[in-house]
Tab-separated table of N, CA, C and O in Angstrom:
chain	number	residue	atom	x	y	z
A	1	MET	N	48.428	19.703	-19.513
A	1	MET	CA	47.389	20.666	-19.766
A	1	MET	C	46.138	19.987	-20.350
A	1	MET	O	45.036	20.267	-19.906
A	2	ILE	N	46.345	19.125	-21.340
A	2	ILE	CA	45.218	18.432	-21.956
A	2	ILE	C	44.557	17.515	-20.943
A	2	ILE	O	43.327	17.432	-20.872
A	3	TYR	N	45.349	16.843	-20.120
A	3	TYR	CA	44.799	15.955	-19.090
A	3	TYR	C	43.903	16.738	-18.130
A	3	TYR	O	42.833	16.275	-17.746
A	4	SER	N	44.339	17.941	-17.777
A	4	SER	CA	43.543	18.779	-16.867
A	4	SER	C	42.214	19.157	-17.496
A	4	SER	O	41.170	19.129	-16.833
A	5	MET	N	42.232	19.489	-18.753
A	5	MET	CA	41.000	19.865	-19.447
A	5	MET	C	40.032	18.683	-19.522
A	5	MET	O	38.834	18.836	-19.290
A	6	VAL	N	40.560	17.513	-19.842
A	6	VAL	CA	39.719	16.319	-19.917
A	6	VAL	C	39.144	16.001	-18.545
A	6	VAL	O	37.973	15.641	-18.414
A	7	SER	N	39.962	16.144	-17.511
A	7	SER	CA	39.497	15.890	-16.146
A	7	SER	C	38.382	16.853	-15.761
A	7	SER	O	37.383	16.459	-15.160
A	8	ILE	N	38.541	18.110	-16.100
A	8	ILE	CA	37.528	19.112	-15.769
A	8	ILE	C	36.221	18.809	-16.498
A	8	ILE	O	35.140	18.879	-15.910
A	9	ILE	N	36.300	18.428	-17.745
A	9	ILE	CA	35.099	18.089	-18.503
A	9	ILE	C	34.409	16.875	-17.889
A	9	ILE	O	33.185	16.847	-17.748
A	10	GLY	N	35.203	15.875	-17.490
A	10	GLY	CA	34.641	14.687	-16.844
A	10	GLY	C	33.967	15.023	-15.525
A	10	GLY	O	32.884	14.525	-15.225
A	11	ILE	N	34.588	15.867	-14.757
A	11	ILE	CA	34.026	16.261	-13.457
A	11	ILE	C	32.736	17.050	-13.659
A	11	ILE	O	31.761	16.852	-12.928
A	12	ARG	N	32.708	17.925	-14.647
A	12	ARG	CA	31.494	18.700	-14.912
A	12	ARG	C	30.334	17.791	-15.306
A	12	ARG	O	29.199	18.000	-14.886
A	13	SER	N	30.618	16.771	-16.109
A	13	SER	CA	29.534	15.858	-16.500
A	13	SER	C	29.055	15.060	-15.295
A	13	SER	O	27.858	14.799	-15.157
A	14	GLN	N	29.957	14.702	-14.393
A	14	GLN	CA	29.551	13.997	-13.169
A	14	GLN	C	28.691	14.902	-12.293
A	14	GLN	O	27.693	14.453	-11.713
A	15	ILE	N	29.065	16.158	-12.206
A	15	ILE	CA	28.292	17.115	-11.413
A	15	ILE	C	26.893	17.252	-12.004
A	15	ILE	O	25.892	17.254	-11.272
A	16	ARG	N	26.798	17.345	-13.319
A	16	ARG	CA	25.502	17.466	-13.980
A	16	ARG	C	24.644	16.233	-13.695
A	16	ARG	O	23.455	16.348	-13.388
A	17	GLU	N	25.237	15.050	-13.782
A	17	GLU	CA	24.504	13.807	-13.500
A	17	GLU	C	24.016	13.773	-12.063
A	17	GLU	O	22.877	13.384	-11.794
A	18	ARG	N	24.864	14.182	-11.145
A	18	ARG	CA	24.480	14.173	-9.717
A	18	ARG	C	23.369	15.180	-9.449
A	18	ARG	O	22.481	14.924	-8.633
A	19	ARG	N	23.411	16.313	-10.123
A	19	ARG	CA	22.342	17.297	-9.942
A	19	ARG	C	21.020	16.754	-10.448
A	19	ARG	O	19.968	16.978	-9.847
A	20	GLU	N	21.051	16.036	-11.572
A	20	GLU	CA	19.830	15.421	-12.096
A	20	GLU	C	19.307	14.368	-11.131
A	20	GLU	O	18.095	14.285	-10.892
A	21	GLU	N	20.217	13.575	-10.563
A	21	GLU	CA	19.804	12.582	-9.563
A	21	GLU	C	19.187	13.269	-8.353
A	21	GLU	O	18.170	12.806	-7.814
A	22	LEU	N	19.798	14.363	-7.936
A	22	LEU	CA	19.285	15.103	-6.783
A	22	LEU	C	17.891	15.646	-7.070
A	22	LEU	O	16.996	15.562	-6.215
A	23	ASP	N	17.674	16.186	-8.267
A	23	ASP	CA	16.352	16.688	-8.640
A	23	ASP	C	15.321	15.558	-8.634
A	23	ASP	O	14.195	15.743	-8.167
A	24	ASP	N	15.703	14.397	-9.147
A	24	ASP	CA	14.796	13.246	-9.134
A	24	ASP	C	14.448	12.835	-7.708
A	24	ASP	O	13.289	12.541	-7.399
A	25	LEU	N	15.450	12.809	-6.845
A	25	LEU	CA	15.206	12.434	-5.451
A	25	LEU	C	14.318	13.460	-4.746
A	25	LEU	O	13.449	13.095	-3.953
A	26	LYS	N	14.532	14.730	-5.039
A	26	LYS	CA	13.681	15.762	-4.444
A	26	LYS	C	12.233	15.585	-4.885
A	26	LYS	O	11.310	15.760	-4.088
A	27	GLU	N	12.036	15.231	-6.146
A	27	GLU	CA	10.679	14.999	-6.653
A	27	GLU	C	10.054	13.790	-5.952
A	27	GLU	O	8.876	13.822	-5.581
A	28	GLN	N	10.829	12.736	-5.763
A	28	GLN	CA	10.321	11.555	-5.062
A	28	GLN	C	9.954	11.901	-3.627
A	28	GLN	O	8.950	11.392	-3.102
A	29	ILE	N	10.731	12.748	-2.997
A	29	ILE	CA	10.431	13.172	-1.625
A	29	ILE	C	9.110	13.934	-1.587
A	29	ILE	O	8.272	13.714	-0.703
A	30	LYS	N	8.898	14.831	-2.547
A	30	LYS	CA	7.642	15.585	-2.595
A	30	LYS	C	6.451	14.656	-2.757
A	30	LYS	O	5.429	14.816	-2.084
A	31	VAL	N	6.583	13.671	-3.655
A	31	VAL	CA	5.492	12.717	-3.871
A	31	VAL	C	5.205	11.939	-2.594
A	31	VAL	O	4.056	11.767	-2.199
A	32	GLN	N	6.264	11.495	-1.920
A	32	GLN	CA	6.077	10.722	-0.687
A	32	GLN	C	5.467	11.579	0.408
A	32	GLN	O	4.633	11.100	1.183
A	33	GLU	N	5.858	12.848	0.488
A	33	GLU	CA	5.269	13.735	1.488
A	33	GLU	C	3.770	13.924	1.241
A	33	GLU	O	2.988	13.953	2.192
A	34	ILE	N	3.369	14.022	-0.014
A	34	ILE	CA	1.947	14.142	-0.341
A	34	ILE	C	1.210	12.874	0.067
A	34	ILE	O	0.126	12.935	0.650
A	35	LYS	N	1.809	11.714	-0.221
A	35	LYS	CA	1.191	10.452	0.187
A	35	LYS	C	1.070	10.381	1.701
A	35	LYS	O	0.048	9.943	2.231
A	36	ASN	N	2.108	10.812	2.408
A	36	ASN	CA	2.073	10.799	3.870
A	36	ASN	C	0.971	11.708	4.405
A	36	ASN	O	0.285	11.359	5.366
A	37	GLU	N	0.819	12.878	3.781
A	37	GLU	CA	-0.248	13.787	4.203
A	37	GLU	C	-1.622	13.159	3.984
A	37	GLU	O	-2.503	13.283	4.838
A	38	ASP	N	-1.798	12.488	2.848
A	38	ASP	CA	-3.078	11.827	2.582
A	38	ASP	C	-3.355	10.742	3.612
A	38	ASP	O	-4.481	10.610	4.100
A	39	ILE	N	-2.344	9.972	3.944
A	39	ILE	CA	-2.505	8.915	4.945
A	39	ILE	C	-2.813	9.523	6.307
A	39	ILE	O	-3.673	9.027	7.042
A	40	GLN	N	-2.134	10.625	6.635
A	40	GLN	CA	-2.386	11.279	7.922
A	40	GLN	C	-3.807	11.814	7.985
A	40	GLN	O	-4.486	11.670	9.004
A	41	LYS	N	-4.292	12.402	6.895
A	41	LYS	CA	-5.674	12.895	6.862
A	41	LYS	C	-6.661	11.747	7.017
A	41	LYS	O	-7.654	11.867	7.742
A	42	LEU	N	-6.390	10.642	6.356
A	42	LEU	CA	-7.255	9.476	6.468
A	42	LEU	C	-7.241	8.941	7.891
A	42	LEU	O	-8.285	8.610	8.447
A	43	TYR	N	-6.076	8.890	8.493
A	43	TYR	CA	-5.962	8.425	9.882
A	43	TYR	C	-6.714	9.367	10.818
A	43	TYR	O	-7.429	8.917	11.714
A	44	ASP	N	-6.545	10.663	10.600
A	44	ASP	CA	-7.228	11.639	11.461
A	44	ASP	C	-8.748	11.541	11.322
A	44	ASP	O	-9.474	11.734	12.288
A	45	SER	N	-9.213	11.240	10.116
A	45	SER	CA	-10.660	11.166	9.911
A	45	SER	C	-11.262	9.907	10.523
A	45	SER	O	-12.433	9.888	10.871
A	46	THR	N	-10.473	8.844	10.651
A	46	THR	CA	-10.993	7.610	11.231
A	46	THR	C	-10.657	7.480	12.703
A	46	THR	O	-11.198	6.610	13.376
A	47	GLY	N	-9.782	8.333	13.204
A	47	GLY	CA	-9.398	8.263	14.607
A	47	GLY	C	-8.573	7.031	14.888
A	47	GLY	O	-7.747	6.622	14.089
A	48	SER	N	-8.824	6.400	16.021
A	48	SER	CA	-8.049	5.219	16.397
A	48	SER	C	-8.726	3.930	15.961
A	48	SER	O	-8.329	2.851	16.369
A	49	ASP	N	-9.761	4.041	15.141
A	49	ASP	CA	-10.469	2.876	14.635
A	49	ASP	C	-9.686	2.303	13.460
A	49	ASP	O	-9.885	2.663	12.308
A	50	PHE	N	-8.750	1.401	13.776
A	50	PHE	CA	-7.850	0.878	12.752
A	50	PHE	C	-8.568	0.007	11.733
A	50	PHE	O	-8.151	-0.068	10.582
A	51	SER	N	-9.657	-0.634	12.127
A	51	SER	CA	-10.380	-1.454	11.164
A	51	SER	C	-11.016	-0.573	10.092
A	51	SER	O	-11.027	-0.923	8.911
A	52	ALA	N	-11.518	0.589	10.484
A	52	ALA	CA	-12.088	1.519	9.508
A	52	ALA	C	-10.999	2.077	8.602
A	52	ALA	O	-11.199	2.234	7.396
A	53	LEU	N	-9.838	2.339	9.183
A	53	LEU	CA	-8.715	2.830	8.396
A	53	LEU	C	-8.265	1.778	7.387
A	53	LEU	O	-8.069	2.078	6.204
A	54	ALA	N	-8.142	0.541	7.836
A	54	ALA	CA	-7.734	-0.550	6.941
A	54	ALA	C	-8.769	-0.752	5.838
A	54	ALA	O	-8.418	-0.987	4.674
A	55	GLU	N	-10.035	-0.659	6.191
A	55	GLU	CA	-11.095	-0.821	5.199
A	55	GLU	C	-11.038	0.289	4.147
A	55	GLU	O	-11.162	0.033	2.952
A	56	GLN	N	-10.821	1.500	4.603
A	56	GLN	CA	-10.750	2.629	3.670
A	56	GLN	C	-9.569	2.491	2.718
A	56	GLN	O	-9.691	2.732	1.519
A	57	ILE	N	-8.434	2.072	3.227
A	57	ILE	CA	-7.251	1.863	2.382
A	57	ILE	C	-7.510	0.736	1.391
A	57	ILE	O	-7.166	0.842	0.210
A	58	ALA	N	-8.126	-0.352	1.853
A	58	ALA	CA	-8.417	-1.478	0.971
A	58	ALA	C	-9.368	-1.058	-0.148
A	58	ALA	O	-9.204	-1.465	-1.300
A	59	ARG	N	-10.341	-0.245	0.175
A	59	ARG	CA	-11.302	0.202	-0.840
A	59	ARG	C	-10.643	1.162	-1.838
A	59	ARG	O	-10.802	1.019	-3.052
A	60	ASP	N	-9.920	2.135	-1.332
A	60	ASP	CA	-9.370	3.185	-2.195
A	60	ASP	C	-8.162	2.713	-3.005
A	60	ASP	O	-8.076	2.958	-4.197
A	61	ASP	N	-7.224	2.066	-2.343
A	61	ASP	CA	-5.962	1.721	-2.996
A	61	ASP	C	-5.970	0.356	-3.666
A	61	ASP	O	-5.316	0.157	-4.681
A	62	LEU	N	-6.691	-0.591	-3.079
A	62	LEU	CA	-6.652	-1.959	-3.590
A	62	LEU	C	-7.920	-2.372	-4.326
A	62	LEU	O	-8.012	-3.487	-4.820
A	63	ASP	N	-8.893	-1.463	-4.369
A	63	ASP	CA	-10.170	-1.726	-5.039
A	63	ASP	C	-10.890	-2.949	-4.490
A	63	ASP	O	-11.517	-3.697	-5.230
A	64	TYR	N	-10.800	-3.159	-3.195
A	64	TYR	CA	-11.518	-4.258	-2.562
A	64	TYR	C	-12.959	-3.839	-2.299
A	64	TYR	O	-13.267	-2.650	-2.202
A	65	ILE	N	-13.838	-4.824	-2.163
A	65	ILE	CA	-15.231	-4.564	-1.819
A	65	ILE	C	-15.633	-5.489	-0.685
A	65	ILE	O	-14.977	-6.497	-0.420
A	66	LYS	N	-16.726	-5.149	-0.029
A	66	LYS	CA	-17.252	-6.008	1.029
A	66	LYS	C	-18.038	-7.152	0.411
A	66	LYS	O	-18.549	-7.047	-0.700
A	67	GLU	N	-18.148	-8.215	1.172
A	67	GLU	CA	-18.920	-9.356	0.711
A	67	GLU	C	-20.372	-8.933	0.542
A	67	GLU	O	-20.952	-8.268	1.397
A	68	GLY	N	-20.959	-9.298	-0.598
A	68	GLY	CA	-22.343	-8.971	-0.876
A	68	GLY	C	-22.541	-7.656	-1.605
A	68	GLY	O	-23.643	-7.361	-2.040
A	69	GLU	N	-21.489	-6.863	-1.742
A	69	GLU	CA	-21.615	-5.607	-2.482
A	69	GLU	C	-21.573	-5.871	-3.985
A	69	GLU	O	-20.995	-6.850	-4.435
A	70	ARG	N	-22.203	-4.994	-4.717
A	70	ARG	CA	-22.188	-5.092	-6.170
A	70	ARG	C	-21.272	-4.008	-6.718
A	70	ARG	O	-21.272	-2.884	-6.235
A	71	VAL	N	-20.566	-4.362	-7.752
A	71	VAL	CA	-19.680	-3.398	-8.414
A	71	VAL	C	-20.204	-3.157	-9.806
A	71	VAL	O	-20.477	-4.102	-10.551
A	72	PHE	N	-20.358	-1.904	-10.144
A	72	PHE	CA	-20.804	-1.528	-11.479
A	72	PHE	C	-19.634	-0.891	-12.212
A	72	PHE	O	-18.998	0.015	-11.698
A	73	VAL	N	-19.358	-1.393	-13.405
A	73	VAL	CA	-18.243	-0.890	-14.193
A	73	VAL	C	-18.788	-0.155	-15.392
A	73	VAL	O	-19.615	-0.692	-16.138
A	74	ASN	N	-18.331	1.043	-15.595
A	74	ASN	CA	-18.746	1.834	-16.746
A	74	ASN	C	-17.861	1.461	-17.922
A	74	ASN	O	-16.713	1.874	-18.026
A	75	VAL	N	-18.394	0.653	-18.817
A	75	VAL	CA	-17.609	0.163	-19.947
A	75	VAL	C	-17.550	1.165	-21.095
A	75	VAL	O	-16.754	0.994	-22.018
A	76	SER	N	-18.345	2.209	-21.056
A	76	SER	CA	-18.334	3.187	-22.132
A	76	SER	C	-17.169	4.165	-21.995
A	76	SER	O	-16.864	4.884	-22.922
A	77	GLY	N	-16.524	4.188	-20.824
A	77	GLY	CA	-15.387	5.064	-20.618
A	77	GLY	C	-15.757	6.479	-20.231
A	77	GLY	O	-14.906	7.340	-20.160
A	78	ASP	N	-17.015	6.755	-19.985
A	78	ASP	CA	-17.446	8.096	-19.596
A	78	ASP	C	-17.346	8.282	-18.103
A	78	ASP	O	-17.560	7.465	-17.309
């Protein structure tokens, strides 16, 4: 009887852990779907011009600039 109770408690804690993992995975899926939508919108806006798409990604995500461009940094934090 005691063994059964301990087993049930152990199984319930495993179920709780798995549900938390599932919730985390669902959240990661939502984040990835949003990223995919953003990429799709960017692709749709540039069409089949892959160089423009690559340039836009480099500018937005990697903070790259073109040669000869000037970058101004707001050091005041405003």
